[in-house]
Tab-separated table of C-alpha atoms in Angstrom:
chain	number	residue	atom	x	y	z
C	1	MET	CA	23.024	232.948	237.724
C	2	ASP	CA	22.667	235.721	235.184
C	3	THR	CA	22.980	235.039	231.465
C	4	PRO	CA	26.703	235.116	230.621
C	5	THR	CA	28.147	237.611	228.201
C	6	ALA	CA	28.097	236.405	224.607
C	7	PRO	CA	31.422	234.702	223.899
C	8	SER	CA	33.887	235.980	221.337
C	9	LEU	CA	35.954	232.771	221.441
C	10	LEU	CA	34.892	229.138	221.836
C	11	TRP	CA	37.191	226.163	222.288
C	12	ALA	CA	35.978	222.586	221.769
C	13	PRO	CA	37.812	219.265	221.535
C	14	LEU	CA	35.703	218.353	218.491
C	15	LEU	CA	34.191	220.369	215.671
C	16	LEU	CA	31.592	218.814	213.357
C	17	ALA	CA	31.635	220.912	210.191
C	18	PRO	CA	29.163	220.168	207.364
C	19	THR	CA	30.393	220.494	203.809
C	20	ASP	CA	28.313	221.211	200.715
C	21	ALA	CA	28.372	217.594	199.570
C	22	TYR	CA	26.579	215.581	202.277
C	23	GLY	CA	29.806	215.367	204.233
C	24	ILE	CA	30.770	216.153	207.820
C	25	ASP	CA	34.387	217.061	208.576
C	26	VAL	CA	35.462	216.057	212.077
C	27	LEU	CA	38.104	218.490	213.338
C	28	GLU	CA	39.982	218.322	216.629
C	29	ASP	CA	40.922	220.942	219.197
C	30	ALA	CA	39.212	223.852	217.512
C	31	VAL	CA	38.857	227.523	218.312
C	32	VAL	CA	35.944	229.458	216.806
C	33	ALA	CA	36.044	233.248	216.863
C	34	ILE	CA	32.759	235.184	216.781
C	35	ALA	CA	32.161	238.820	215.889
C	36	ASP	CA	28.992	240.708	214.962
C	37	GLY	CA	26.856	237.590	214.960
C	38	ARG	CA	29.086	235.707	212.532
C	39	ILE	CA	31.991	233.310	212.624
C	40	ALA	CA	35.121	235.400	212.270
C	41	GLY	CA	37.538	232.488	212.026
C	42	VAL	CA	38.163	228.815	212.765
C	43	ARG	CA	41.481	227.295	213.854
C	44	THR	CA	42.156	223.652	214.577
C	45	GLY	CA	44.959	221.833	216.345
C	46	VAL	CA	44.816	224.228	219.313
C	47	ARG	CA	45.371	221.733	222.130
C	48	SER	CA	44.647	224.125	224.978
C	49	ALA	CA	41.964	226.803	225.114
C	50	PRO	CA	43.222	230.363	224.565
C	51	ARG	CA	42.877	232.778	227.424
C	52	GLY	CA	39.347	234.151	227.636
C	53	ALA	CA	37.809	231.428	225.485
C	54	THR	CA	34.654	229.591	226.601
C	55	ARG	CA	35.760	225.997	227.117
C	56	LEU	CA	33.422	223.285	225.894
C	57	ASP	CA	35.173	220.301	227.468
C	58	GLY	CA	33.627	216.961	226.583
C	59	CYS	CA	31.506	218.533	223.851
C	60	ALA	CA	31.293	218.580	220.095
C	61	LEU	CA	30.559	221.957	218.540
C	62	LEU	CA	28.383	221.967	215.423
C	63	PRO	CA	26.056	224.327	213.585
C	64	GLY	CA	22.649	224.823	215.136
C	65	LEU	CA	20.145	222.242	213.935
C	66	VAL	CA	17.616	223.265	211.282
C	67	ASN	CA	14.111	221.887	211.746
C	68	ALA	CA	12.894	222.308	208.179
C	69	HIS	CA	9.243	221.443	208.852
C	70	ALA	CA	7.451	221.741	212.157
C	71	HIS	CA	4.136	222.596	213.769
C	72	VAL	CA	5.524	224.176	216.916
C	73	GLU	CA	2.171	225.155	218.428
C	74	LEU	CA	1.176	221.482	218.634
C	75	ALA	CA	3.886	220.678	221.196
C	76	PRO	CA	1.408	219.497	223.891
C	77	TRP	CA	-0.216	217.034	221.462
C	78	SER	CA	2.596	214.477	221.640
C	79	GLY	CA	1.020	211.040	222.112
C	80	ILE	CA	-2.574	212.323	222.303
C	81	ILE	CA	-3.737	210.612	219.085
C	82	ASP	CA	-2.223	207.305	218.037
C	83	GLY	CA	-3.009	204.179	216.072
C	84	LEU	CA	-4.845	205.917	213.230
C	85	ALA	CA	-3.969	206.240	209.550
C	86	LEU	CA	-3.509	209.749	208.181
C	87	PRO	CA	-7.132	210.399	207.073
C	88	GLU	CA	-8.584	209.233	210.370
C	89	TRP	CA	-5.842	210.954	212.344
C	90	LEU	CA	-6.637	214.272	210.653
C	91	GLY	CA	-10.313	213.775	211.391
C	92	ARG	CA	-9.624	213.110	215.078
C	93	LEU	CA	-7.378	216.178	215.302
C	94	VAL	CA	-10.168	218.336	213.928
C	95	GLU	CA	-12.699	216.757	216.305
C	96	VAL	CA	-10.559	217.512	219.360
C	97	ARG	CA	-10.085	221.115	218.264
C	98	ALA	CA	-13.836	221.387	217.691
C	99	ALA	CA	-14.564	219.977	221.149
C	100	ALA	CA	-12.236	222.530	222.696
C	101	SER	CA	-13.889	225.371	220.791
C	102	ALA	CA	-17.394	224.202	221.681
C	103	GLY	CA	-16.468	223.914	225.357
C	104	GLY	CA	-14.672	227.253	225.521
C	105	VAL	CA	-11.403	225.487	226.389
C	106	ASP	CA	-8.204	227.339	225.502
C	107	ILE	CA	-5.722	224.779	224.171
C	108	THR	CA	-3.381	227.283	222.526
C	109	SER	CA	-2.137	229.607	225.271
C	110	GLY	CA	1.379	228.580	226.112
C	111	ALA	CA	1.533	225.836	223.475
C	112	ALA	CA	3.694	227.762	221.008
C	113	GLU	CA	5.958	228.959	223.828
C	114	ALA	CA	6.416	225.380	225.020
C	115	GLY	CA	7.295	224.204	221.520
C	116	ALA	CA	9.758	227.025	220.931
C	117	MET	CA	11.573	226.323	224.194
C	118	GLU	CA	11.687	222.633	223.346
C	119	CYS	CA	13.387	223.555	220.074
C	120	ILE	CA	16.081	225.849	221.459
C	121	ALA	CA	16.886	223.535	224.377
C	122	GLY	CA	17.328	220.724	221.846
C	123	GLY	CA	19.887	222.615	219.770
C	124	ILE	CA	17.473	223.789	217.061
C	125	THR	CA	18.327	227.335	216.014
C	126	THR	CA	16.271	227.630	212.808
C	127	VAL	CA	12.672	226.460	212.422
C	128	LEU	CA	10.511	226.471	209.299
C	129	ASP	CA	7.074	226.331	210.865
C	130	ALA	CA	3.619	225.797	209.364
C	131	SER	CA	1.000	227.195	211.702
C	132	TYR	CA	-2.673	227.955	212.175
C	133	SER	CA	-2.383	230.735	214.709
C	134	ASP	CA	-0.176	233.807	214.849
C	135	ALA	CA	1.308	232.864	218.211
C	136	VAL	CA	4.330	231.051	216.806
C	137	PRO	CA	6.499	233.937	215.486
C	138	ALA	CA	6.561	235.732	218.838
C	139	ALA	CA	7.203	232.465	220.676
C	140	LEU	CA	10.141	231.553	218.448
C	141	HIS	CA	11.628	235.022	218.807
C	142	ALA	CA	11.261	234.978	222.593
C	143	ALA	CA	13.067	231.640	222.763
C	144	GLY	CA	15.891	232.914	220.560
C	145	VAL	CA	14.986	230.801	217.514
C	146	ARG	CA	15.134	232.193	213.965
C	147	GLY	CA	13.388	230.957	210.835
C	148	ARG	CA	10.207	231.308	208.830
C	149	SER	CA	6.535	231.181	209.757
C	150	TYR	CA	4.368	229.775	206.964
C	151	ARG	CA	0.685	230.534	207.449
C	152	GLU	CA	-1.340	227.536	206.343
C	153	VAL	CA	-4.140	228.344	203.901
C	154	PHE	CA	-6.981	226.236	202.557
C	155	ALA	CA	-9.498	226.159	199.749
C	156	ALA	CA	-12.319	228.624	200.380
C	157	SER	CA	-14.762	225.880	199.370
C	158	LEU	CA	-14.053	224.069	202.632
C	159	GLY	CA	-16.076	226.677	204.480
C	160	PRO	CA	-15.653	229.482	207.008
C	161	GLY	CA	-13.771	227.378	209.533
C	162	VAL	CA	-10.497	227.565	207.635
C	163	ARG	CA	-8.224	230.406	206.503
C	164	SER	CA	-8.329	231.068	202.770
C	165	ILE	CA	-5.650	232.862	200.792
C	166	ASP	CA	-7.915	235.904	200.573
C	167	GLU	CA	-8.147	236.026	204.354
C	168	ALA	CA	-4.396	235.641	204.765
C	169	GLU	CA	-3.638	238.390	202.275
C	170	ALA	CA	-6.202	240.678	203.904
C	171	ALA	CA	-4.463	240.325	207.263
C	172	PRO	CA	-0.776	241.212	206.802
C	173	ARG	CA	1.268	240.708	209.914
C	174	THR	CA	4.275	242.323	211.508
C	175	LEU	CA	6.872	239.707	212.360
C	176	PRO	CA	9.597	239.971	215.004
C	177	PRO	CA	13.266	240.201	213.979
C	178	GLY	CA	14.683	236.951	212.706
C	179	ILE	CA	11.309	235.513	211.626
C	180	ASP	CA	10.478	235.609	207.923
C	181	ASP	CA	7.078	235.257	206.278
C	182	GLY	CA	5.694	232.496	204.072
C	183	LEU	CA	2.479	230.812	202.984
C	184	SER	CA	1.555	227.151	202.962
C	185	PRO	CA	-1.299	225.694	200.926
C	186	HIS	CA	-1.897	222.812	203.298
C	187	ALA	CA	-2.124	219.829	200.927
C	188	PRO	CA	-3.750	218.907	197.597
C	189	TYR	CA	-6.795	217.496	199.384
C	190	THR	CA	-7.409	220.795	201.221
C	191	ALA	CA	-6.178	223.321	198.628
C	192	GLY	CA	-6.877	223.355	194.913
C	193	PRO	CA	-5.045	224.274	191.707
C	194	ASP	CA	-6.013	227.953	191.924
C	195	ASP	CA	-4.757	228.150	195.528
C	196	TYR	CA	-1.377	226.684	194.612
C	197	THR	CA	-1.073	228.960	191.598
C	198	ARG	CA	-1.791	232.091	193.628
C	199	VAL	CA	0.714	231.179	196.316
C	200	ALA	CA	3.447	230.015	193.931
C	201	THR	CA	3.198	233.097	191.715
C	202	GLY	CA	3.086	235.512	194.631
C	203	GLY	CA	6.855	235.836	194.769
C	204	GLY	CA	7.419	234.553	198.303
C	205	ARG	CA	8.633	231.301	199.758
C	206	TRP	CA	6.026	228.609	200.310
C	207	MET	CA	5.604	225.130	201.711
C	208	THR	CA	3.130	222.288	201.220
C	209	HIS	CA	2.529	218.709	202.308
C	210	LEU	CA	2.782	216.443	199.260
C	211	ALA	CA	2.764	212.714	198.438
C	212	GLU	CA	2.444	211.815	202.109
C	213	SER	CA	0.108	208.816	201.950
C	214	PRO	CA	-1.510	206.328	199.540
C	215	ALA	CA	-4.848	207.973	200.334
C	216	GLU	CA	-3.556	211.227	198.859
C	217	LEU	CA	-2.575	209.496	195.617
C	218	GLY	CA	-6.043	207.967	195.395
C	219	PHE	CA	-7.653	211.347	195.957
C	220	LEU	CA	-5.571	212.910	193.188
C	221	ALA	CA	-6.238	210.055	190.801
C	222	ASP	CA	-10.033	210.223	190.859
C	223	GLY	CA	-11.197	212.297	193.848
C	224	SER	CA	-12.178	209.237	195.851
C	225	GLY	CA	-10.956	207.461	198.953
C	226	PRO	CA	-10.850	208.306	202.639
C	227	LEU	CA	-9.472	211.810	202.187
C	228	SER	CA	-12.566	212.769	200.222
C	229	ARG	CA	-14.785	212.021	203.192
C	230	SER	CA	-12.642	212.303	206.323
C	231	PHE	CA	-14.340	215.448	207.565
C	232	GLY	CA	-17.904	214.752	206.474
C	233	GLY	CA	-19.544	216.934	203.833
C	234	GLY	CA	-18.081	219.972	202.197
C	235	GLU	CA	-16.632	220.692	198.818
C	236	ARG	CA	-13.156	219.312	198.334
C	237	PRO	CA	-10.660	220.882	195.915
C	238	ARG	CA	-10.805	219.368	192.445
C	239	TRP	CA	-7.769	218.320	190.473
C	240	PRO	CA	-7.757	216.943	186.922
C	241	ALA	CA	-8.302	213.199	186.888
C	242	GLY	CA	-5.070	211.254	187.025
C	243	SER	CA	-3.039	214.047	188.628
C	244	ALA	CA	0.389	213.083	189.967
C	245	PRO	CA	1.950	214.884	192.962
C	246	VAL	CA	4.816	216.719	191.247
C	247	THR	CA	3.831	217.022	187.613
C	248	MET	CA	0.440	218.499	188.550
C	249	LEU	CA	2.420	221.501	189.880
C	250	GLU	CA	4.356	221.924	186.649
C	251	GLY	CA	5.508	225.503	186.202
C	252	LEU	CA	4.935	226.377	189.860
C	253	LEU	CA	7.922	224.735	191.530
C	254	ASP	CA	11.305	226.391	191.934
C	255	GLU	CA	13.826	226.968	194.727
C	256	ARG	CA	11.259	229.045	196.679
C	257	ALA	CA	9.059	225.961	197.166
C	258	LEU	CA	9.572	223.492	199.980
C	259	LEU	CA	7.663	220.229	199.696
C	260	VAL	CA	7.133	218.061	202.750
C	261	HIS	CA	7.121	214.230	202.965
C	262	GLY	CA	7.476	212.922	199.381
C	263	VAL	CA	6.930	209.373	200.607
C	264	HIS	CA	4.990	208.218	197.553
C	265	LEU	CA	7.037	209.517	194.650
C	266	ASP	CA	7.971	207.152	191.831
C	267	VAL	CA	11.013	207.480	189.588
C	268	ASP	CA	9.294	209.808	187.119
C	269	GLN	CA	8.041	212.117	189.860
C	270	VAL	CA	11.448	212.197	191.577
C	271	GLU	CA	13.156	213.134	188.322
C	272	ALA	CA	10.546	215.811	187.659
C	273	LEU	CA	11.082	217.223	191.143
C	274	ALA	CA	14.870	217.262	190.760
C	275	ALA	CA	14.527	219.371	187.612
C	276	THR	CA	12.626	222.138	189.438
C	277	GLY	CA	15.129	223.030	192.184
C	278	ALA	CA	12.425	222.773	194.842
C	279	GLY	CA	13.446	221.299	198.183
C	280	LEU	CA	11.927	218.286	199.939
C	281	VAL	CA	11.722	217.871	203.705
C	282	LEU	CA	11.769	214.314	205.028
C	283	CYS	CA	9.746	213.617	208.196
C	284	PRO	CA	10.310	209.903	208.845
C	285	ARG	CA	8.948	209.696	212.403
C	286	SER	CA	5.569	211.094	211.391
C	287	ASN	CA	5.473	208.930	208.264
C	288	ALA	CA	6.254	205.814	210.274
C	289	ARG	CA	3.804	206.508	213.105
C	290	LEU	CA	0.917	207.166	210.716
C	291	GLY	CA	1.749	204.083	208.672
C	292	CYS	CA	2.473	206.106	205.535
C	293	GLY	CA	5.776	204.448	204.684
C	294	LEU	CA	9.214	206.010	204.275
C	295	PRO	CA	10.548	208.291	201.513
C	296	PRO	CA	12.569	206.774	198.645
C	297	TRP	CA	15.886	208.003	199.997
C	298	ARG	CA	18.157	206.424	197.400
C	299	LEU	CA	16.094	207.732	194.462
C	300	LEU	CA	15.919	211.235	195.916
C	301	ARG	CA	19.606	211.369	196.822
C	302	GLU	CA	20.828	210.089	193.473
C	303	ALA	CA	18.504	212.410	191.530
C	304	GLY	CA	19.930	215.443	193.311
C	305	VAL	CA	16.735	216.668	194.974
C	306	PRO	CA	17.654	219.270	197.665
C	307	LEU	CA	16.806	217.403	200.869
C	308	ALA	CA	16.251	218.493	204.459
C	309	LEU	CA	14.906	216.997	207.669
C	310	GLY	CA	12.003	218.072	209.878
C	311	THR	CA	10.128	216.839	212.915
C	312	ASP	CA	6.643	217.565	211.520
C	313	SER	CA	3.875	217.824	214.120
C	314	PRO	CA	4.293	216.592	217.696
C	315	ALA	CA	0.735	215.278	217.263
C	316	SER	CA	1.974	212.812	214.646
C	317	ALA	CA	5.653	212.362	215.472
C	318	GLY	CA	6.245	213.101	219.143
C	319	PRO	CA	8.600	215.698	220.621
C	320	LEU	CA	10.375	218.332	218.524
C	321	ASP	CA	13.546	216.243	218.687
C	322	MET	CA	15.908	216.379	215.714
C	323	PHE	CA	18.174	213.715	217.211
C	324	ALA	CA	15.280	211.250	217.192
C	325	GLU	CA	14.456	212.318	213.631
C	326	MET	CA	18.000	211.651	212.406
C	327	ARG	CA	18.015	208.299	214.158
C	328	LEU	CA	14.689	207.135	212.714
C	329	LEU	CA	15.724	208.213	209.222
C	330	LEU	CA	18.941	206.216	209.439
C	331	HIS	CA	17.300	203.117	210.919
C	332	GLY	CA	14.281	203.294	208.639
C	333	VAL	CA	16.203	203.735	205.390
C	334	ARG	CA	18.613	200.935	206.228
C	335	ALA	CA	15.735	198.609	207.124
C	336	LEU	CA	13.756	199.532	204.011
C	337	GLU	CA	16.756	199.096	201.724
C	338	GLN	CA	18.051	196.060	203.655
C	339	ASP	CA	21.441	197.712	203.398
C	340	ALA	CA	23.477	198.867	206.384
C	341	ALA	CA	25.330	201.313	204.143
C	342	ALA	CA	22.225	202.830	202.508
C	343	ILE	CA	22.612	206.027	204.519
C	344	SER	CA	25.409	207.133	206.822
C	345	ALA	CA	25.235	208.963	210.132
C	346	GLY	CA	27.035	211.850	208.459
C	347	GLU	CA	24.372	212.139	205.771
C	348	ALA	CA	21.632	212.250	208.409
C	349	LEU	CA	23.455	214.994	210.328
C	350	TRP	CA	24.059	216.942	207.106
C	351	LEU	CA	20.316	216.944	206.382
C	352	ALA	CA	19.626	218.280	209.882
C	353	THR	CA	22.095	221.157	209.462
C	354	ARG	CA	23.368	222.225	206.049
C	355	GLY	CA	20.613	220.532	204.065
C	356	GLY	CA	17.859	222.328	205.977
C	357	ALA	CA	19.628	225.677	205.692
C	358	LEU	CA	20.061	225.395	201.930
C	359	ALA	CA	16.566	224.093	201.210
C	360	GLY	CA	15.066	226.773	203.442
C	361	GLY	CA	16.873	229.656	201.761
C	362	TYR	CA	19.469	230.390	204.456
C	363	PRO	CA	22.818	229.701	202.740
C	364	ASP	CA	24.853	231.302	205.547
C	365	ARG	CA	23.577	228.808	208.137
C	366	GLY	CA	24.378	225.180	208.786
C	367	LEU	CA	28.101	225.874	208.401
C	368	LEU	CA	31.170	226.209	210.600
C	369	ALA	CA	33.241	228.497	208.418
C	370	GLU	CA	34.391	232.085	208.336
C	371	GLY	CA	31.530	234.409	207.435
C	372	ALA	CA	28.780	231.961	208.358
C	373	ALA	CA	26.081	232.873	210.850
C	374	ALA	CA	27.183	232.120	214.411
C	375	ASP	CA	24.254	229.766	215.051
C	376	LEU	CA	26.001	227.069	217.061
C	377	CYS	CA	25.233	224.123	219.296
C	378	ALA	CA	27.523	222.350	221.754
C	379	ILE	CA	26.510	218.843	222.730
C	380	ARG	CA	28.095	216.579	225.327
C	381	LEU	CA	29.239	213.274	223.813
C	382	ASP	CA	30.698	210.121	225.279
C	383	ALA	CA	34.475	210.194	225.221
C	384	GLY	CA	36.133	207.805	222.813
C	385	ALA	CA	33.111	207.090	220.593
C	386	PRO	CA	33.150	208.256	216.953
C	387	ALA	CA	31.631	211.713	217.186
C	388	VAL	CA	29.184	211.741	214.266
C	389	GLU	CA	27.942	208.225	214.906
C	390	SER	CA	27.623	208.911	218.638
C	391	LEU	CA	25.569	212.035	217.982
C	392	VAL	CA	23.185	210.497	215.446
C	393	LEU	CA	22.806	207.052	216.997
C	394	ALA	CA	22.696	207.906	220.673
C	395	ALA	CA	22.369	211.617	221.480
C	396	HIS	CA	19.340	213.243	223.106
C	397	PRO	CA	18.300	216.879	223.621
C	398	HIS	CA	19.291	216.841	227.298
C	399	GLN	CA	22.934	216.531	226.206
C	400	VAL	CA	22.834	219.991	224.612
C	401	GLN	CA	24.972	222.296	226.737
C	402	LEU	CA	25.112	225.599	224.868
C	403	VAL	CA	23.203	227.193	221.991
C	404	LEU	CA	24.157	230.452	220.303
C	405	VAL	CA	21.994	232.270	217.763
C	406	ALA	CA	23.720	235.057	215.830
C	407	GLY	CA	26.491	234.780	218.411
C	408	GLU	CA	24.192	235.451	221.371
C	409	HIS	CA	23.325	233.063	224.177
C	410	ALA	CA	19.947	231.425	223.539
C	411	TRP	CA	20.341	228.375	225.781
C	412	ASP	CA	22.905	227.412	228.386
C	413	ALA	CA	22.488	224.313	230.528
C	414	ARG	CA	24.775	225.891	233.146
C	415	VAL	CA	22.494	228.884	233.650
C	416	ALA	CA	19.596	228.738	236.072
C	417	ARG	CA	17.468	231.099	233.993
C	418	SER	CA	17.598	228.765	230.991
C	419	LEU	CA	16.559	225.796	233.111
C	420	GLU	CA	13.755	227.766	234.746
C	421	ARG	CA	12.331	228.863	231.385
C	422	LEU	CA	12.360	225.292	230.109
C	423	ALA	CA	10.742	223.932	233.286
C	424	HIS	CA	8.014	226.575	233.116
C	425	ALA	CA	7.305	225.804	229.462
C	426	ARG	CA	7.156	222.077	230.135
C	427	ALA	CA	4.756	222.568	233.039
C	428	ARG	CA	2.368	224.580	230.836
C	429	SER	CA	2.644	221.996	228.092
C	430	ALA	CA	1.833	219.201	230.536
C	431	ARG	CA	-1.308	221.008	231.703
C	432	LEU	CA	-2.430	221.464	228.116
C	433	ALA	CA	-1.681	217.818	227.352
C	434	ARG	CA	-3.944	216.685	230.191
C	435	GLU	CA	-6.761	218.845	228.845
C	436	LEU	CA	-6.194	217.540	225.335
C	437	GLN	CA	-6.272	213.958	226.570
C	438	ARG	CA	-9.644	214.586	228.209
C	439	LEU	CA	-11.007	216.131	225.018
C	440	ALA	CA	-9.563	213.342	222.861
C	441	SER	CA	-11.226	210.705	225.024
C	442	GLY	CA	-14.560	212.458	224.600
C	443	ALA	CA	-14.085	212.810	220.850
C	444	SER	CA	-13.201	209.129	220.588
C	445	ARG	CA	-16.432	208.131	222.335
C	446	ALA	CA	-18.472	210.478	220.171
C	447	GLY	CA	-16.975	209.129	216.933
C	448	ASN	CA	-17.972	211.094	213.884
C	449	ARG	CA	-21.409	212.147	215.130
C	450	GLY	CA	-22.449	215.783	215.057
C	451	PRO	CA	-21.785	218.592	212.597
C	452	ASN	CA	-18.646	218.643	210.514
C	453	PRO	CA	-16.175	220.877	212.424
C	454	LEU	CA	-14.602	222.146	209.225
C	455	GLN	CA	-17.942	223.523	208.124
C	456	THR	CA	-18.861	225.054	211.483
C	457	GLY	CA	-15.610	226.949	211.895
C	458	ALA	CA	-14.737	225.028	215.054
C	459	GLY	CA	-11.623	223.264	213.851
C	460	ARG	CA	-8.863	223.343	211.310
C	461	VAL	CA	-6.899	220.666	209.563
């Protein structure tokens, strides 16, 4: 079957419309008109589909999901490394990359394409990606995904195996339509004060991992702990003794900055963050799997920090699945707070749509309203169940039926071409995963022997 013509009218029995206050309006029997890539109008109470409308029977129509922090090119790494705390996990990741480089094994070809297809087939229409290679922008564009590609940069003192800010600025890139540019100083233990200052004062949007683990706090406090030695020798960035995650970036944070994780922020740091306007992306699956803890949801929410949700790396969290991310956030926060009302399903869905759009600098996305971008997702839900709760508590990517980006078809479960593209991407990802598993087994046996991959140029954090 050929790709159908982009619809100008959609009819759905349910519409899930985020508001600007952590709310989700559930509207029945809705018609959405689309023109020039935008929503031209929304009507509710239309019990039968107008002539010529695309019927979405049995589905809820909602804005496309916004994955506010991802590492798309690591899609084949899901489940390859497990049971390690963050410092050791990072070290193993670098070792596997080094083993691939030393053996002349290509573990990147097809990886970004597989991740991008996984996103679009799962209803994700905007991705804010932090990447090592330059394969991701083209892969996202080819899959129909929009968003921003943040090139990760590191302290030059770490050696020639990592990309410094100088190297990034010396290699400007041409990005495909719909993909914006950004920089990402990786984390305080791999980028120093001067690196953050250069990026933050450069005028563009930027992203960084921050306050992810107790080991990071120890490193900032006195330069010690496992993150000071995870990758062997080499000069680590130096921060003033007693640095705290947010206040050490005083004067650098504003709405252009997007912080990731924020698990280990106390009351003072949360209040300081709220005063800057910078956004914070929660990645609960990765935090839980690496044993880092969970973010202080109640503190962050009540302080008014702009919050979003992201899948982080498949190597640390599993598939690029925003439904699983919403679910883990809800379950984890309620368990941590010992309060079944600590976070609602609607709040989790808001973070995965409107929250991500606002924090990422795309105010016309994550909405179902006239004038908003026509980035839409239709998902099949069980009849009779409360729609928002059913989606957050029980939905999976395979229930996604239709995805539009700027009003154009990007994914359609009824179309053979969509299914073929996804199957091809998954087959390539599976082949890469088998190769990665072989390399990981070898790296595990070798332990930490041999030269430091960060200093030989063989791997990157």
